[in-house]
Short mmCIF file of C-alpha atoms and ligand atoms in Angstrom, two decimals:
data_model
loop_
_atom_site.label_atom_id
_atom_site.label_comp_id
_atom_site.label_asym_id
_atom_site.label_seq_id
_atom_site.Cartn_x
_atom_site.Cartn_y
_atom_site.Cartn_z
CA MET T 1 13.91 10.74 3.66
CA PRO T 2 10.73 10.04 5.65
CA LEU T 3 7.18 10.59 4.46
CA SER T 4 5.30 12.75 6.95
CA ALA T 5 1.59 13.16 7.31
CA GLU T 6 0.83 16.38 9.12
CA SER T 7 -2.57 16.90 10.71
CA LEU T 8 -4.49 14.98 8.07
CA THR T 9 -8.25 15.38 8.09
CA LYS T 10 -10.68 13.86 5.61
CA GLN T 11 -14.31 14.81 5.59
CA PHE T 12 -16.94 12.97 3.60
CA ILE T 13 -20.49 13.95 2.86
CA ARG T 14 -23.00 11.97 4.89
CA GLU T 15 -26.44 13.26 5.59
CA SER T 16 -27.57 12.86 9.19
CA LYS T 17 -29.77 14.71 11.67
CA ASN T 18 -27.09 17.10 12.89
CA ALA T 19 -24.73 17.59 9.99
CA ASN T 20 -24.18 16.73 6.37
CA CYS T 21 -20.53 15.82 6.62
CA PHE T 22 -18.35 13.79 8.96
CA SER T 23 -14.63 13.38 9.56
CA ALA T 24 -13.45 9.88 8.61
CA VAL T 25 -9.96 11.00 9.66
CA ASP T 26 -9.46 13.79 12.15
CA ASP T 27 -6.11 15.52 12.66
CA VAL T 28 -3.81 12.51 12.23
CA SER T 29 -0.04 12.94 12.08
CA LEU T 30 2.19 10.04 11.17
CA ARG T 31 5.74 9.64 9.95
CA LEU T 32 7.05 6.72 7.90
CA GLU T 33 10.81 6.28 8.28
CA GLU T 34 13.02 4.25 6.00
CA GLY T 35 13.90 0.81 7.30
CA THR T 36 10.84 0.57 9.52
CA VAL T 37 7.47 -1.18 9.62
CA THR T 38 4.55 0.78 11.05
CA VAL T 39 1.40 -1.19 11.80
CA LEU T 40 -1.97 0.55 11.95
CA THR T 41 -4.80 -1.36 13.61
CA GLY T 42 -8.25 -0.59 14.93
CA ARG T 43 -11.91 -1.33 14.44
CA SER T 44 -13.64 -1.42 11.09
CA GLY T 45 -14.59 2.05 9.90
CA GLY T 46 -11.99 3.75 12.10
CA GLY T 47 -10.32 5.52 9.18
CA LYS T 48 -7.29 3.29 8.48
CA THR T 49 -7.78 2.91 4.73
CA THR T 50 -8.52 6.62 4.42
CA VAL T 51 -5.19 7.43 6.11
CA LEU T 52 -3.34 4.96 3.90
CA ASN T 53 -4.95 6.37 0.75
CA MET T 54 -4.06 9.94 1.70
CA MET T 55 -0.46 9.03 2.52
CA SER T 56 -0.01 7.06 -0.69
CA GLY T 57 -1.15 9.89 -2.94
CA LEU T 58 -4.51 8.37 -3.85
CA LEU T 59 -6.85 10.66 -1.92
CA ALA T 60 -6.35 14.37 -1.30
CA PRO T 61 -6.94 15.35 2.32
CA THR T 62 -9.53 17.96 3.26
CA LYS T 63 -6.93 19.50 5.56
CA GLY T 64 -3.27 18.80 6.30
CA ARG T 65 -0.23 17.87 4.23
CA VAL T 66 1.79 14.84 3.17
CA LEU T 67 5.41 15.87 3.02
CA LEU T 68 8.11 14.16 1.00
CA ASP T 69 11.49 15.84 0.60
CA ASP T 70 9.99 18.92 2.30
CA SER T 71 7.20 19.42 -0.20
CA ASP T 72 3.54 18.49 -0.12
CA ILE T 73 2.83 15.67 -2.59
CA TYR T 74 -0.62 17.18 -3.22
CA SER T 75 0.96 20.38 -4.50
CA LEU T 76 2.14 18.37 -7.52
CA ALA T 77 0.17 18.31 -10.76
CA ASP T 78 -1.79 15.06 -11.31
CA LYS T 79 0.69 13.73 -13.84
CA GLU T 80 3.67 14.42 -11.61
CA LEU T 81 2.00 12.81 -8.64
CA SER T 82 1.22 9.69 -10.72
CA ARG T 83 4.84 9.54 -11.83
CA LEU T 84 6.08 9.92 -8.26
CA ARG T 85 3.74 7.17 -7.13
CA ASN T 86 4.93 4.91 -9.93
CA ARG T 87 8.59 5.44 -9.05
CA ARG T 88 8.56 5.54 -5.27
CA PHE T 89 5.29 4.19 -3.84
CA GLY T 90 4.02 0.62 -3.84
CA VAL T 91 0.38 0.15 -2.85
CA ILE T 92 -1.33 -3.11 -1.96
CA PRO T 93 -4.99 -2.05 -1.85
CA GLN T 94 -7.69 -3.57 0.35
CA GLY T 95 -9.80 -4.77 -2.59
CA GLN T 96 -8.89 -6.69 -5.74
CA THR T 97 -7.25 -4.74 -8.53
CA ALA T 98 -6.21 -7.38 -11.05
CA ILE T 99 -6.49 -6.56 -14.75
CA HIS T 100 -8.37 -9.60 -15.95
CA SER T 101 -7.26 -9.55 -19.57
CA LEU T 102 -3.60 -9.83 -18.52
CA ASN T 103 -1.88 -12.87 -17.06
CA VAL T 104 -0.18 -12.89 -13.66
CA MET T 105 3.28 -11.93 -14.92
CA GLN T 106 1.83 -9.12 -17.08
CA ASN T 107 -0.11 -7.84 -14.07
CA ILE T 108 3.06 -7.77 -11.99
CA MET T 109 4.94 -5.88 -14.71
CA LEU T 110 2.22 -3.22 -15.05
CA PRO T 111 4.23 -0.51 -13.25
CA TYR T 112 6.69 -0.76 -16.15
CA THR T 113 4.28 -1.17 -19.05
CA LEU T 114 2.08 1.73 -17.90
CA TYR T 115 4.96 4.08 -18.62
CA ASN T 116 6.27 2.19 -21.65
CA GLU T 117 9.39 1.23 -19.77
CA ARG T 118 11.27 -1.84 -20.82
CA ALA T 119 11.99 -4.26 -18.02
CA ASP T 120 15.59 -5.43 -18.22
CA GLU T 121 16.90 -8.92 -17.51
CA ASP T 122 17.44 -8.18 -13.80
CA THR T 123 13.86 -6.96 -13.41
CA LEU T 124 12.45 -10.07 -15.08
CA LYS T 125 14.61 -12.17 -12.80
CA ARG T 126 13.36 -10.20 -9.82
CA ALA T 127 9.76 -10.81 -10.91
CA GLU T 128 10.44 -14.57 -11.04
CA GLU T 129 12.05 -14.45 -7.59
CA LEU T 130 9.11 -12.53 -6.15
CA LEU T 131 6.67 -15.12 -7.48
CA GLU T 132 8.83 -17.81 -5.94
CA ARG T 133 9.03 -16.13 -2.56
CA LEU T 134 5.31 -15.50 -2.49
CA ASP T 135 4.68 -19.11 -3.46
CA ILE T 136 2.83 -18.41 -6.72
CA ALA T 137 5.65 -19.29 -9.13
CA GLY T 138 3.55 -21.80 -11.04
CA LEU T 139 0.86 -19.23 -11.85
CA SER T 140 2.93 -16.84 -13.94
CA ALA T 141 0.99 -17.52 -17.17
CA SER T 142 -2.45 -17.91 -15.55
CA LYS T 143 -5.24 -15.37 -15.81
CA PRO T 144 -6.53 -13.68 -12.62
CA ALA T 145 -9.92 -15.43 -13.00
CA GLU T 146 -8.12 -18.74 -12.44
CA LEU T 147 -6.57 -17.62 -9.11
CA SER T 148 -7.87 -17.91 -5.56
CA GLY T 149 -8.40 -14.81 -3.42
CA GLY T 150 -5.14 -15.41 -1.56
CA GLU T 151 -3.19 -15.95 -4.78
CA LEU T 152 -4.59 -12.70 -6.21
CA ARG T 153 -3.53 -10.91 -3.06
CA ARG T 154 0.04 -12.22 -3.36
CA MET T 155 0.07 -11.18 -7.02
CA ALA T 156 -0.89 -7.65 -5.90
CA ILE T 157 1.99 -7.69 -3.41
CA ALA T 158 4.49 -8.67 -6.11
CA ARG T 159 3.18 -5.88 -8.35
CA ALA T 160 3.45 -3.31 -5.56
CA VAL T 161 7.11 -4.07 -4.90
CA ILE T 162 8.45 -4.88 -8.38
CA LYS T 163 10.02 -1.41 -8.69
CA LYS T 164 11.62 -1.56 -5.23
CA PRO T 165 9.59 1.38 -3.93
CA ASP T 166 10.86 3.55 -1.08
CA PHE T 167 7.40 3.41 0.53
CA ILE T 168 5.13 0.39 0.71
CA PHE T 169 1.49 0.75 1.73
CA ALA T 170 -0.26 -2.52 2.49
CA ASP T 171 -3.98 -2.44 3.29
CA GLU T 172 -5.02 -5.74 4.91
CA PRO T 173 -2.39 -7.61 2.87
CA THR T 174 -3.21 -10.91 4.59
CA GLY T 175 -7.00 -10.55 4.44
CA ASP T 176 -7.53 -13.71 2.38
CA LEU T 177 -4.58 -15.74 3.62
CA ASP T 178 -4.08 -18.79 5.85
CA ASP T 179 -1.65 -18.68 8.78
CA GLU T 180 1.32 -19.93 6.80
CA ASN T 181 0.89 -17.43 3.98
CA THR T 182 0.18 -14.66 6.49
CA LYS T 183 3.58 -15.36 8.00
CA THR T 184 5.21 -15.41 4.54
CA VAL T 185 3.70 -12.02 3.69
CA PHE T 186 4.61 -10.34 6.97
CA GLU T 187 8.16 -11.73 6.74
CA PHE T 188 8.33 -10.47 3.19
CA LEU T 189 7.23 -6.94 4.16
CA ARG T 190 9.66 -6.98 7.11
CA SER T 191 12.54 -7.89 4.82
CA ALA T 192 11.57 -5.08 2.41
CA ALA T 193 11.93 -2.70 5.38
CA ASP T 194 15.23 -4.28 6.37
CA GLU T 195 16.43 -3.54 2.83
CA GLY T 196 15.51 0.13 3.37
CA ALA T 197 11.84 0.66 2.55
CA ALA T 198 9.39 2.45 4.84
CA VAL T 199 6.40 0.13 5.24
CA LEU T 200 2.89 0.92 6.46
CA ILE T 201 0.66 -2.09 7.15
CA VAL T 202 -3.02 -1.76 7.96
CA THR T 203 -4.19 -4.99 9.54
CA HIS T 204 -6.43 -6.71 12.07
CA GLU T 205 -3.88 -9.50 12.62
CA GLU T 206 -2.52 -9.48 16.17
CA CYS T 207 0.62 -11.30 15.01
CA ALA T 208 1.63 -8.32 12.83
CA ALA T 209 3.04 -6.60 15.91
CA ALA T 210 5.88 -9.12 15.96
CA TYR T 211 7.14 -7.69 12.64
CA ALA T 212 6.63 -4.02 13.48
CA ASP T 213 8.81 -1.23 14.84
CA ARG T 214 5.70 0.65 15.85
CA VAL T 215 2.04 -0.23 16.31
CA MET T 216 -0.63 2.47 16.24
CA LYS T 217 -4.33 2.16 16.79
CA MET T 218 -7.11 4.19 15.20
CA ALA T 219 -10.65 4.74 16.43
CA SER T 220 -13.25 7.15 15.08
CA GLY T 221 -10.76 8.90 12.83
CA LYS T 222 -8.09 9.50 15.46
CA ILE T 223 -4.87 7.79 16.55
CA VAL T 224 -5.55 6.60 20.10
N1 ATP B 1 -15.52 7.67 -0.34
C1 ATP B 1 -16.21 7.71 0.81
N2 ATP B 1 -17.32 8.42 0.93
C2 ATP B 1 -18.02 8.49 2.10
N3 ATP B 1 -17.63 7.87 3.23
C3 ATP B 1 -16.50 7.13 3.17
C4 ATP B 1 -15.73 7.01 1.97
N4 ATP B 1 -14.65 6.23 2.23
C5 ATP B 1 -14.75 5.87 3.52
N5 ATP B 1 -15.85 6.40 4.10
C6 ATP B 1 -16.26 6.24 5.49
O1 ATP B 1 -15.17 6.67 6.30
C7 ATP B 1 -15.04 5.85 7.45
C8 ATP B 1 -13.63 5.28 7.50
O2 ATP B 1 -13.47 4.38 6.42
P1 ATP B 1 -12.13 3.54 6.21
O3 ATP B 1 -12.31 2.78 4.95
O4 ATP B 1 -10.97 4.47 6.31
O5 ATP B 1 -12.15 2.57 7.48
P2 ATP B 1 -11.17 1.39 7.88
O6 ATP B 1 -10.63 1.70 9.23
O7 ATP B 1 -10.21 1.13 6.80
O8 ATP B 1 -12.19 0.16 8.02
P3 ATP B 1 -12.01 -1.42 7.64
O9 ATP B 1 -11.21 -2.02 8.78
O10 ATP B 1 -13.41 -1.92 7.61
O11 ATP B 1 -11.32 -1.52 6.32
C9 ATP B 1 -16.13 4.80 7.35
O12 ATP B 1 -17.21 5.23 8.16
C10 ATP B 1 -16.52 4.82 5.88
O13 ATP B 1 -17.88 4.48 5.70
MG1 MG B 2 -9.95 -0.43 5.47
#
């Protein structure tokens, strides 16, 4: 089942001479299909993160709908939406979101612990494999404060995919990475799509197109 954004608009308050609000996103429609990678590019401030946040259930649109299984995710009660996000969405946010009192492995397992779910043997094995694939295997017991920016980013990626989400939202997932790790991360997201996920990547990296089924560009709140 795809996730469909229909005519999403997000207005924020910003005082200026002519108006006191502006549209960060203006009438954007976008469909994420299983097994595909969609890349969203465009200049800073164009509205990419705002689109990603609305599609991933983090930010209610001013207008428009986000449809999953024929119903608008924003018609759900807060608790239900959080549960849905925990089960089916994996988000790699643009900023850092590590919990500093937990070690790397505990951070990665947060989607389970938040809902008091026990991770079985297979899940723990999967966590180890993810660390290996993302080249941070040796950091499992380290605290976030001991990690580099790029290592923290890869930890966030592992956490986003630990539950094998149907939809993966990656906001500048290679922002702090060198060329080699950039390639690792894009290959990783591509393989998640090949295993069935629908993946949305917001990025400035030109090379991302090589891993995408579709590349879209945003400027001034619109898809151009
Ligand atoms: N919570 C907010 N309140 C007010 N304005 C906001 C808010 N969030 C974003 N904006 C504004 O909306 C516009 C789009 O922001 P957004 O973060 O979506 O851009 P972006 O395309 O992701 O940019 P970047 O490439 O720099 O990450 C920007 O002008 C930004 O200042
Ligand atoms: Mg952004």
